[in-house]
Amino acid sequence: GQCCCAGSRIYVQSGIYDKFVSAFRERTQKNVVGDPFKADTFQGPQVSQLQFDRIMNYIQSGKEAGAKIEIGGSRKGDKGYFIEPTIFSNVTSDMKIMQEEIFGPVCAISKFEHEDEVIKAGNET
C-alpha cells in the first residue's frame, strides 16, 4: 500500500529561517520520485490527471503571487502524473498556497517573529 502524509505549511522563526530553508531544500533534493513499487522511491505519481492539474495550478498560483521557488515547481519527466517536490519560501499568509490544503508534493514556508504571530497565522489558514 501507499502512505500519504504531506504537511504543506511550515512556519519558521526568523532567527533560523534561512538555515532551515537551506537544510530542508538539501534534504528534499535527496527524495527519489518514480515508480512506487521500487524500494528507493520516496514519492510516486499523483493519482489522476485531475489531481495533477490541481497541484500544478497551486504551483502556478504561488509563482504568480510572488513566492520564491527553492526547488521543484515543474512536472517530473514526460510520462505519468509525476511532480517535482516543490518548496516555496517567502510565503505570506494571504497566498492561496498558504490558505488552502494542496494535497501534493508542495510545501510553503513562512517566517514569523513571535509566538503570538504564528498562532494567529495558523488559526487563519
Tab-separated table of C-alpha atoms in Angstrom:
chain	number	residue	atom	x	y	z
A	1	GLY	CA	0.000	0.000	0.000
A	2	GLN	CA	0.895	3.649	-0.083
A	3	CYS	CA	1.083	6.239	2.611
A	4	CYS	CA	0.100	9.831	2.014
A	5	CYS	CA	1.106	12.341	4.628
A	6	ALA	CA	2.270	15.683	3.396
A	7	GLY	CA	2.483	18.681	5.634
A	8	SER	CA	2.068	21.591	3.287
A	9	ARG	CA	2.653	24.584	5.597
A	10	ILE	CA	5.697	25.253	7.741
A	11	TYR	CA	6.153	28.276	9.987
A	12	VAL	CA	9.767	29.036	10.936
A	13	GLN	CA	11.059	31.614	13.418
A	14	SER	CA	13.014	34.335	11.623
A	15	GLY	CA	16.255	33.698	13.529
A	16	ILE	CA	16.656	30.238	11.984
A	17	TYR	CA	14.619	30.745	8.801
A	18	ASP	CA	17.458	30.840	6.255
A	19	LYS	CA	19.269	27.897	7.837
A	20	PHE	CA	16.044	25.865	7.961
A	21	VAL	CA	15.137	26.589	4.326
A	22	SER	CA	18.635	25.600	3.219
A	23	ALA	CA	18.576	22.330	5.180
A	24	PHE	CA	15.041	21.492	4.052
A	25	ARG	CA	15.961	22.145	0.408
A	26	GLU	CA	19.068	19.958	0.749
A	27	ARG	CA	17.058	17.084	2.253
A	28	THR	CA	14.303	17.403	-0.347
A	29	GLN	CA	16.833	17.112	-3.176
A	30	LYS	CA	17.506	13.557	-1.981
A	31	ASN	CA	13.888	12.459	-2.449
A	32	VAL	CA	13.551	9.922	-5.247
A	33	VAL	CA	10.488	10.438	-7.425
A	34	GLY	CA	9.427	7.474	-9.503
A	35	ASP	CA	7.972	4.007	-9.546
A	36	PRO	CA	6.181	3.469	-6.212
A	37	PHE	CA	6.989	-0.262	-6.382
A	38	LYS	CA	10.734	0.379	-6.145
A	39	ALA	CA	12.187	0.334	-2.646
A	40	ASP	CA	14.182	3.564	-3.023
A	41	THR	CA	11.221	5.642	-4.232
A	42	PHE	CA	10.129	8.328	-1.812
A	43	GLN	CA	7.335	9.823	-3.919
A	44	GLY	CA	5.197	8.258	-6.616
A	45	PRO	CA	2.836	9.875	-9.117
A	46	GLN	CA	-0.358	11.759	-8.418
A	47	VAL	CA	-3.488	9.647	-8.547
A	48	SER	CA	-5.046	11.236	-11.656
A	49	GLN	CA	-4.764	13.917	-14.320
A	50	LEU	CA	-7.310	15.941	-12.340
A	51	GLN	CA	-5.168	15.927	-9.186
A	52	PHE	CA	-2.004	16.563	-11.186
A	53	ASP	CA	-3.631	19.632	-12.771
A	54	ARG	CA	-4.878	20.904	-9.389
A	55	ILE	CA	-1.398	20.729	-7.916
A	56	MET	CA	0.198	22.381	-10.941
A	57	ASN	CA	-2.383	25.182	-10.631
A	58	TYR	CA	-1.372	25.703	-6.989
A	59	ILE	CA	2.274	25.870	-8.045
A	60	GLN	CA	1.410	28.442	-10.701
A	61	SER	CA	-0.573	30.422	-8.133
A	62	GLY	CA	2.433	30.502	-5.793
A	63	LYS	CA	4.686	31.735	-8.582
A	64	GLU	CA	2.227	34.437	-9.609
A	65	ALA	CA	1.752	35.575	-6.001
A	66	GLY	CA	5.499	36.160	-5.640
A	67	ALA	CA	6.585	33.219	-3.503
A	68	LYS	CA	10.133	32.026	-4.221
A	69	ILE	CA	10.631	28.503	-5.536
A	70	GLU	CA	13.540	26.947	-3.671
A	71	ILE	CA	13.317	23.641	-5.534
A	72	GLY	CA	10.951	21.941	-7.970
A	73	GLY	CA	7.916	23.647	-9.374
A	74	SER	CA	7.569	21.546	-12.514
A	75	ARG	CA	6.395	18.250	-13.898
A	76	LYS	CA	8.892	15.413	-13.397
A	77	GLY	CA	9.615	13.694	-16.700
A	78	ASP	CA	7.186	13.464	-19.594
A	79	LYS	CA	5.121	10.398	-18.653
A	80	GLY	CA	2.689	9.837	-15.828
A	81	TYR	CA	1.480	12.306	-13.220
A	82	PHE	CA	4.801	12.983	-11.531
A	83	ILE	CA	5.530	16.372	-9.957
A	84	GLU	CA	8.877	17.505	-8.616
A	85	PRO	CA	8.925	18.002	-4.849
A	86	THR	CA	8.358	21.747	-4.573
A	87	ILE	CA	9.337	24.146	-1.816
A	88	PHE	CA	8.151	27.741	-1.724
A	89	SER	CA	9.776	30.276	0.597
A	90	ASN	CA	8.869	33.904	1.350
A	91	VAL	CA	5.234	32.877	1.516
A	92	THR	CA	2.746	35.276	3.080
A	93	SER	CA	-0.438	34.348	4.895
A	94	ASP	CA	-2.689	35.780	2.177
A	95	MET	CA	-1.333	33.499	-0.566
A	96	LYS	CA	-3.531	30.671	-1.816
A	97	ILE	CA	-0.718	28.161	-1.243
A	98	MET	CA	-0.768	29.059	2.459
A	99	GLN	CA	-4.537	29.268	2.812
A	100	GLU	CA	-5.571	26.011	1.136
A	101	GLU	CA	-4.597	22.356	1.507
A	102	ILE	CA	-2.709	21.326	-1.626
A	103	PHE	CA	-2.640	17.512	-1.235
A	104	GLY	CA	0.528	17.176	-3.260
A	105	PRO	CA	4.318	17.432	-3.059
A	106	VAL	CA	4.296	21.163	-2.355
A	107	CYS	CA	5.423	22.901	0.811
A	108	ALA	CA	5.022	26.573	1.687
A	109	ILE	CA	7.390	28.050	4.260
A	110	SER	CA	6.541	31.257	6.087
A	111	LYS	CA	8.609	33.307	8.509
A	112	PHE	CA	7.438	34.617	11.862
A	113	GLU	CA	8.958	36.673	14.662
A	114	HIS	CA	6.903	35.966	17.788
A	115	GLU	CA	4.816	33.058	19.026
A	116	ASP	CA	1.551	35.014	19.100
A	117	GLU	CA	2.070	35.930	15.448
A	118	VAL	CA	2.422	32.296	14.329
A	119	ILE	CA	-0.555	31.155	16.415
A	120	LYS	CA	-2.690	33.799	14.731
A	121	ALA	CA	-1.388	32.824	11.290
A	122	GLY	CA	-2.047	29.131	11.929
A	123	ASN	CA	-5.586	29.821	13.054
A	124	GLU	CA	-6.295	31.860	9.927
A	125	THR	CA	-5.481	29.041	7.490
